[in-house]
Amino acid sequence: MSTIINSTPVTTEITRNNEPDLLRTHVDERITRIRPSSTPLDQISRMVGARRSGSMKVEYYSVDAKGVKTSVSESTSISSLTSDKTFVITVKDSDLISPTETVLFPEVAIEPNAKTPLVAYVDKVDDDEVTLRPVISEGSSSNTVTATIPEGTPVVRMGRAAGELDVQTAQFGILPSKQHNYCQIFKAQVEESMLQRLADKEVGWSFSDQEESAIVDMRLGMEKSFLFGNRSRIFSGAGSEVFLTGGIWYQAGQSFSYNPSDLKEAHLTEMLRQAFTKGGGSPRKVLLGGSGLISAISNIDRVRVVSDGDKQVVWGIDFDRIVTKFGTVYVILSEIFDQCGMPDNGIIIDPEYLTKYTHIPFSAERISFQKQGVRNTEAVVLTEASCLVLRYPDAHMRIVAE
């Protein structure tokens, strides 16, 4: 419902009291223009939009897609089976398989058609045992199947196959797991004496310039916490509770290891293949890397599968693009990895599944200590209470140097 203001001009104070979110967008836009490339993670999270949190503890649900394959836990052999006969296999995760599905054994060739992989129809699932019927292709030279299924053989889920009279099928459901993180109160304070403010200066250095420097330092600290912070609650020496946010480095669901001294195009392709295919997500992702990782990627001759695209400004940041058949990766150097002793590491994030929660939106409060009789200074206190979460962990991947 709209707020009606009568008999007085609309001021920023009235706006903040009645519609506190109205001015926040403008503040965020100003913040994002201050050295955006130095804090790419914080920059992206501000540009994609934040959600308000009613408390310092943020609870959210993350969900992964249902797995596409499991593996055989005990070796099995079948001999001269027809399609109306069944055989039983034991798998490591039978929850992924349900009756009326078809499954593929990509590494098991059936005899005598040694080039044809085994396909089977799921009759029944009982604990870890799965009862199957072999599927024999029409036109096959044999109406029986003979094959050996070793331990560890992958079993890939395929489509369901219902009969003409079937109305129902096995139920499918997946529940998201509840996670939580803490909003951390980030602060910076700039203070200037009244004499300093009045004094002539050789260069045009004002209080606003000091604010900008403080914001840069504050955002660099936030970037480190957003990446590598440990989620916790502690009590300070004064006895007040302090919330510490957890970094997304530990929230990412995938990890890729590489050798910094031997990174070739094939390794880069495999890295991006894993980032785009195993975790799903969107076809556009962001790679934040330390100087060692960026240097190793820059030294690769990319000719065939991977190619360099033009530079592109996205979310207010000037990115280099790597274009692959799997998707597009926006690459930028993150000095945070170097500062934290991990120059060869990096992280690939999917911005569509990166969410920022704010309990206290970024604000600047001006304090006059002179009027309070404390000291002859004026100050501005910059505050934000926020955290980052990954809603779909497998869409994000750590890159770790061996």
Coordinates of N, CA and C in Angstrom, one line a residue, residues 156-306:
V156 N 23.6 -46.6 -16.2 CA 23.1 -45.3 -16.5 C 21.6 -45.4 -16.6
R157 N 20.9 -44.5 -15.9 CA 19.4 -44.4 -16.0 C 19.0 -43.8 -17.4
M158 N 18.0 -44.5 -18.0 CA 17.5 -43.9 -19.2 C 16.0 -43.7 -19.0
G159 N 15.2 -43.6 -20.1 CA 13.8 -43.3 -20.0 C 12.9 -44.4 -19.5
R160 N 11.8 -44.0 -18.9 CA 10.8 -45.0 -18.5 C 10.1 -45.6 -19.7
A161 N 9.6 -46.8 -19.6 CA 8.9 -47.5 -20.6 C 7.6 -48.1 -20.1
A162 N 6.5 -47.4 -20.3 CA 5.2 -47.8 -19.8 C 4.5 -48.7 -20.8
G163 N 3.6 -49.6 -20.3 CA 2.8 -50.4 -21.1 C 1.5 -49.7 -21.6
E164 N 0.9 -50.3 -22.5 CA -0.3 -49.7 -23.1 C -1.4 -49.5 -22.1
L165 N -1.5 -50.4 -21.1 CA -2.6 -50.3 -20.1 C -2.1 -49.7 -18.8
D166 N -0.9 -49.3 -18.7 CA -0.3 -48.7 -17.5 C -0.9 -47.3 -17.3
V167 N -1.4 -47.0 -16.2 CA -1.9 -45.6 -15.8 C -0.9 -45.0 -14.9
Q168 N -0.3 -45.7 -14.0 CA 0.6 -45.1 -13.0 C 2.0 -45.7 -13.2
T169 N 2.9 -45.0 -12.6 CA 4.3 -45.4 -12.6 C 4.9 -45.2 -11.3
A170 N 6.2 -45.6 -11.1 CA 6.8 -45.4 -9.8 C 6.9 -43.9 -9.5
Q171 N 6.7 -43.6 -8.3 CA 6.6 -42.2 -7.9 C 8.1 -41.6 -7.9
F172 N 8.1 -40.3 -8.2 CA 9.4 -39.6 -8.2 C 9.3 -38.4 -7.3
G173 N 10.2 -38.3 -6.4 CA 10.2 -37.1 -5.6 C 11.6 -36.8 -5.1
I174 N 11.9 -35.5 -4.9 CA 13.2 -35.1 -4.4 C 13.0 -34.0 -3.4
L175 N 13.6 -34.1 -2.2 CA 13.4 -33.0 -1.2 C 14.7 -32.2 -1.1
P176 N 14.6 -30.9 -1.1 CA 15.8 -30.1 -1.0 C 16.4 -30.2 0.5
S177 N 17.6 -30.0 0.6 CA 18.2 -30.1 1.9 C 18.4 -28.7 2.5
K178 N 18.0 -28.6 3.8 CA 18.0 -27.2 4.4 C 19.4 -26.9 4.8
Q179 N 19.9 -25.7 4.5 CA 21.2 -25.2 4.8 C 21.1 -23.9 5.5
H180 N 22.1 -23.4 6.1 CA 22.1 -22.1 6.7 C 23.4 -21.4 6.6
N181 N 23.4 -20.1 6.7 CA 24.6 -19.3 6.8 C 24.3 -18.1 7.7
Y182 N 25.4 -17.4 8.1 CA 25.2 -16.3 8.9 C 25.6 -15.0 8.1
C183 N 24.8 -14.0 8.3 CA 25.2 -12.7 7.8 C 26.2 -12.1 8.7
Q184 N 27.3 -11.6 8.1 CA 28.4 -11.0 8.9 C 28.2 -9.5 8.8
I185 N 28.4 -8.8 9.9 CA 28.3 -7.3 9.9 C 29.7 -6.8 9.6
F186 N 29.7 -6.2 8.4 CA 31.0 -5.6 7.9 C 30.9 -4.1 8.1
K187 N 32.0 -3.5 8.7 CA 32.0 -2.1 9.0 C 33.3 -1.5 8.6
A188 N 33.2 -0.2 8.3 CA 34.4 0.7 8.1 C 34.0 2.0 8.6
Q189 N 35.0 2.7 9.2 CA 34.8 4.1 9.7 C 35.8 5.0 9.2
V190 N 35.4 6.2 8.7 CA 36.3 7.2 8.3 C 36.0 8.4 9.2
E191 N 37.1 9.0 9.7 CA 37.0 10.1 10.6 C 38.0 11.2 10.3
E192 N 37.5 12.4 10.4 CA 38.3 13.6 10.0 C 38.1 14.7 11.0
S193 N 39.2 15.3 11.4 CA 39.0 16.4 12.3 C 38.5 17.6 11.6
M194 N 37.8 18.6 12.4 CA 37.3 19.8 11.8 C 38.4 20.6 11.2
L195 N 39.5 20.7 11.8 CA 40.6 21.5 11.3 C 41.1 20.9 10.0
Q196 N 41.2 19.6 9.9 CA 41.7 18.9 8.7 C 40.7 19.3 7.6
R197 N 39.4 19.3 7.9 CA 38.4 19.6 6.8 C 38.6 21.0 6.3
L198 N 38.9 21.9 7.2 CA 39.0 23.3 6.8 C 40.3 23.7 6.2
A199 N 41.3 22.9 6.4 CA 42.7 23.3 5.9 C 42.8 23.2 4.4
D200 N 43.6 24.1 3.8 CA 43.8 24.1 2.4 C 44.7 22.9 2.1
K201 N 44.4 22.3 1.0 CA 45.2 21.1 0.6 C 45.8 21.3 -0.7
E202 N 47.0 20.7 -0.9 CA 47.7 20.8 -2.2 C 47.0 20.2 -3.3
V203 N 46.3 19.0 -3.1 CA 45.5 18.4 -4.1 C 44.1 18.3 -3.6
G204 N 43.2 18.0 -4.5 CA 41.8 18.0 -4.2 C 41.4 16.7 -3.5
W205 N 41.9 16.5 -2.3 CA 41.6 15.3 -1.5 C 40.6 15.6 -0.5
S206 N 39.4 15.1 -0.6 CA 38.3 15.4 0.3 C 37.9 14.2 1.1
F207 N 36.9 14.5 2.0 CA 36.3 13.4 2.8 C 35.7 12.3 2.0
S208 N 35.1 12.7 0.8 CA 34.5 11.7 -0.1 C 35.6 10.8 -0.6
D209 N 36.8 11.3 -0.9 CA 37.9 10.4 -1.4 C 38.3 9.4 -0.3
Q210 N 38.3 9.8 0.9 CA 38.6 8.9 2.0 C 37.5 7.8 2.1
E211 N 36.2 8.2 1.9 CA 35.1 7.3 2.0 C 35.3 6.2 0.9
E212 N 35.7 6.7 -0.3 CA 35.9 5.7 -1.4 C 37.0 4.7 -1.1
S213 N 38.1 5.2 -0.5 CA 39.2 4.3 -0.2 C 38.7 3.3 0.9
A214 N 37.9 3.8 1.8 CA 37.4 2.9 2.9 C 36.5 1.8 2.3
I215 N 35.7 2.2 1.3 CA 34.8 1.3 0.7 C 35.6 0.2 -0.1
V216 N 36.6 0.6 -0.7 CA 37.5 -0.3 -1.5 C 38.0 -1.4 -0.5
D217 N 38.6 -0.9 0.6 CA 39.2 -1.8 1.6 C 38.1 -2.7 2.3
M218 N 37.0 -2.1 2.5 CA 35.9 -2.9 3.1 C 35.4 -4.0 2.2
R219 N 35.3 -3.7 0.9 CA 34.8 -4.7 -0.1 C 35.9 -5.8 -0.3
L220 N 37.2 -5.4 -0.2 CA 38.2 -6.4 -0.3 C 38.1 -7.4 0.9
G221 N 37.9 -6.9 2.1 CA 37.7 -7.7 3.2 C 36.5 -8.6 3.1
M222 N 35.4 -8.0 2.6 CA 34.1 -8.8 2.4 C 34.4 -9.9 1.3
E223 N 35.1 -9.6 0.3 CA 35.4 -10.6 -0.7 C 36.1 -11.8 -0.2
K224 N 37.1 -11.6 0.7 CA 37.8 -12.7 1.4 C 36.8 -13.5 2.2
S225 N 36.0 -12.9 3.0 CA 35.0 -13.6 3.8 C 34.0 -14.4 3.0
F226 N 33.5 -13.7 1.9 CA 32.6 -14.4 1.0 C 33.1 -15.7 0.4
L227 N 34.5 -15.7 0.2 CA 35.1 -16.8 -0.5 C 35.5 -17.9 0.6
F228 N 36.3 -17.4 1.6 CA 37.0 -18.4 2.5 C 36.6 -18.3 3.9
G229 N 35.5 -17.6 4.3 CA 35.1 -17.5 5.7 C 34.6 -18.8 6.2
N230 N 34.8 -19.0 7.6 CA 34.3 -20.1 8.3 C 33.0 -19.7 9.0
R231 N 31.9 -20.4 8.7 CA 30.7 -20.1 9.4 C 30.7 -20.4 10.9
S232 N 30.5 -19.4 11.7 CA 30.5 -19.6 13.1 C 29.9 -18.5 13.9
R233 N 29.7 -18.7 15.2 CA 29.2 -17.7 16.1 C 30.2 -17.6 17.3
I234 N 30.7 -16.5 17.6 CA 31.6 -16.3 18.7 C 31.2 -15.2 19.6
F235 N 31.8 -15.0 20.7 CA 31.5 -13.9 21.6 C 32.8 -13.1 21.8
S236 N 32.6 -11.8 21.5 CA 33.7 -10.9 21.6 C 34.1 -10.6 23.0
G237 N 35.2 -9.9 23.2 CA 35.7 -9.6 24.6 C 34.7 -8.8 25.4
A238 N 33.8 -8.1 24.7 CA 32.8 -7.3 25.4 C 31.6 -8.1 25.7
G239 N 31.6 -9.4 25.3 CA 30.4 -10.3 25.6 C 29.3 -10.2 24.5
S240 N 29.5 -9.5 23.4 CA 28.5 -9.5 22.4 C 28.7 -10.6 21.4
E241 N 27.6 -11.1 20.8 CA 27.7 -12.2 19.9 C 28.1 -11.7 18.5
V242 N 29.0 -12.4 17.9 CA 29.6 -12.0 16.6 C 29.2 -13.2 15.6
F243 N 28.6 -12.8 14.5 CA 28.3 -13.8 13.5 C 29.3 -13.8 12.4
L244 N 29.9 -14.9 12.0 CA 30.9 -15.0 11.0 C 30.3 -15.8 9.8
T245 N 30.4 -15.3 8.6 CA 29.8 -15.9 7.5 C 30.6 -17.0 6.9
G246 N 30.0 -18.0 6.3 CA 30.7 -19.1 5.6 C 31.0 -18.8 4.2
G247 N 32.2 -19.1 3.7 CA 32.5 -18.8 2.3 C 32.0 -19.8 1.3
I248 N 31.8 -19.4 0.1 CA 31.3 -20.2 -1.0 C 32.3 -21.3 -1.5
W249 N 33.6 -21.1 -1.1 CA 34.6 -22.1 -1.5 C 34.2 -23.4 -1.0
Y250 N 33.7 -23.5 0.3 CA 33.3 -24.7 0.9 C 31.9 -25.2 0.5
Q251 N 31.1 -24.3 -0.1 CA 29.8 -24.7 -0.5 C 29.7 -25.3 -1.8
A252 N 30.7 -25.1 -2.7 CA 30.7 -25.6 -4.0 C 30.7 -27.1 -4.0
G253 N 29.9 -27.7 -4.9 CA 29.7 -29.2 -4.9 C 30.7 -30.0 -5.6
Q254 N 31.5 -29.3 -6.5 CA 32.4 -30.1 -7.3 C 33.8 -29.5 -7.1
S255 N 34.8 -30.4 -7.5 CA 36.2 -30.0 -7.4 C 37.0 -30.6 -8.5
F256 N 37.9 -29.8 -9.1 CA 38.7 -30.2 -10.2 C 40.2 -30.0 -9.9
S257 N 41.1 -31.0 -10.0 CA 42.5 -30.8 -9.7 C 43.3 -30.8 -11.0
Y258 N 44.3 -30.0 -11.0 CA 45.2 -29.9 -12.2 C 46.6 -29.6 -11.8
N259 N 47.5 -29.8 -12.7 CA 48.9 -29.6 -12.5 C 49.3 -28.2 -13.1
P260 N 49.6 -27.2 -12.3 CA 49.9 -25.8 -12.9 C 51.0 -25.8 -13.9
S261 N 52.0 -26.7 -13.8 CA 53.1 -26.7 -14.7 C 52.8 -27.5 -16.0
D262 N 51.7 -28.1 -16.1 CA 51.4 -29.0 -17.2 C 49.9 -28.8 -17.6
L263 N 49.4 -27.6 -17.7 CA 48.1 -27.4 -18.1 C 48.0 -27.2 -19.6
K264 N 47.3 -28.2 -20.3 CA 47.2 -28.1 -21.7 C 45.8 -27.9 -22.1
E265 N 45.5 -27.8 -23.4 CA 44.2 -27.5 -23.9 C 43.2 -28.7 -23.5
A266 N 43.8 -29.9 -23.6 CA 42.9 -31.1 -23.2 C 42.5 -31.0 -21.7
H267 N 43.4 -30.5 -20.9 CA 43.0 -30.4 -19.5 C 42.0 -29.3 -19.3
L268 N 42.2 -28.2 -20.0 CA 41.2 -27.1 -19.9 C 39.9 -27.5 -20.4
T269 N 39.8 -28.3 -21.4 CA 38.6 -28.7 -22.0 C 37.9 -29.7 -21.0
E270 N 38.7 -30.6 -20.4 CA 38.1 -31.5 -19.4 C 37.6 -30.7 -18.2
M271 N 38.3 -29.6 -17.8 CA 37.8 -28.8 -16.6 C 36.5 -28.2 -16.9
L272 N 36.4 -27.6 -18.1 CA 35.1 -26.9 -18.5 C 34.0 -27.9 -18.8
R273 N 34.4 -29.1 -19.3 CA 33.4 -30.1 -19.5 C 32.8 -30.5 -18.1
Q274 N 33.6 -30.7 -17.1 CA 33.0 -31.1 -15.8 C 32.2 -29.9 -15.2
A275 N 32.6 -28.7 -15.4 CA 31.9 -27.6 -14.9 C 30.5 -27.4 -15.5
F276 N 30.4 -27.7 -16.8 CA 29.1 -27.5 -17.5 C 28.2 -28.7 -17.5
T277 N 28.8 -29.9 -17.5 CA 28.0 -31.1 -17.7 C 27.7 -31.9 -16.4
K278 N 28.6 -32.0 -15.5 CA 28.3 -32.8 -14.3 C 27.4 -32.1 -13.3
G279 N 27.5 -30.8 -13.3 CA 26.7 -30.0 -12.4 C 25.5 -29.3 -13.0
G280 N 25.5 -29.3 -14.3 CA 24.4 -28.6 -15.0 C 24.5 -27.1 -14.8
G281 N 23.3 -26.5 -14.6 CA 23.3 -25.1 -14.5 C 23.2 -24.4 -15.8
S282 N 23.5 -23.1 -15.8 CA 23.4 -22.3 -17.0 C 24.6 -22.4 -18.0
P283 N 24.4 -22.0 -19.2 CA 25.5 -22.1 -20.2 C 26.5 -20.9 -20.1
R284 N 26.4 -20.1 -19.0 CA 27.2 -19.0 -18.9 C 27.7 -19.0 -17.4
K285 N 29.0 -19.1 -17.2 CA 29.6 -19.2 -15.9 C 30.8 -18.3 -15.8
V286 N 31.3 -18.1 -14.6 CA 32.4 -17.1 -14.3 C 33.5 -17.9 -13.6
L287 N 34.7 -17.7 -14.1 CA 35.9 -18.3 -13.5 C 36.7 -17.1 -12.8
L288 N 36.8 -17.3 -11.4 CA 37.6 -16.4 -10.7 C 38.9 -17.1 -10.3
G289 N 40.1 -16.6 -10.7 CA 41.3 -17.4 -10.5 C 42.4 -16.5 -10.0
G290 N 43.3 -17.1 -9.3 CA 44.6 -16.5 -8.9 C 45.5 -16.3 -10.0
S291 N 46.6 -15.5 -9.8 CA 47.5 -15.2 -10.9 C 48.1 -16.4 -11.5
G292 N 48.4 -17.4 -10.7 CA 49.0 -18.7 -11.2 C 48.1 -19.4 -12.2
L293 N 46.8 -19.5 -11.8 CA 45.8 -20.2 -12.7 C 45.6 -19.4 -13.9
I294 N 45.5 -18.1 -13.8 CA 45.2 -17.2 -15.0 C 46.4 -17.3 -15.9
S295 N 47.6 -17.3 -15.4 CA 48.9 -17.4 -16.2 C 48.9 -18.8 -16.9
A296 N 48.5 -19.9 -16.2 CA 48.6 -21.2 -16.9 C 47.5 -21.3 -18.0
I297 N 46.4 -20.7 -17.8 CA 45.3 -20.7 -18.8 C 45.8 -19.8 -20.0
S298 N 46.4 -18.7 -19.7 CA 46.9 -17.8 -20.8 C 48.0 -18.4 -21.7
N299 N 48.7 -19.3 -21.1 CA 49.8 -19.9 -21.9 C 49.4 -21.1 -22.7
I300 N 48.1 -21.4 -22.7 CA 47.6 -22.5 -23.5 C 47.3 -22.0 -24.9
D301 N 47.8 -22.8 -25.9 CA 47.4 -22.5 -27.3 C 46.0 -23.1 -27.6
R302 N 45.0 -22.2 -27.8 CA 43.7 -22.7 -28.0 C 43.3 -22.5 -29.4
V303 N 43.2 -23.7 -30.1 CA 42.9 -23.6 -31.6 C 41.6 -24.3 -31.9
R304 N 41.4 -25.5 -31.4 CA 40.3 -26.3 -32.0 C 39.1 -26.2 -31.2
V305 N 39.0 -26.8 -30.0 CA 37.8 -26.9 -29.2 C 37.6 -25.6 -28.4
V306 N 38.6 -25.1 -27.9 CA 38.5 -23.9 -27.0 C 39.1 -22.7 -27.7

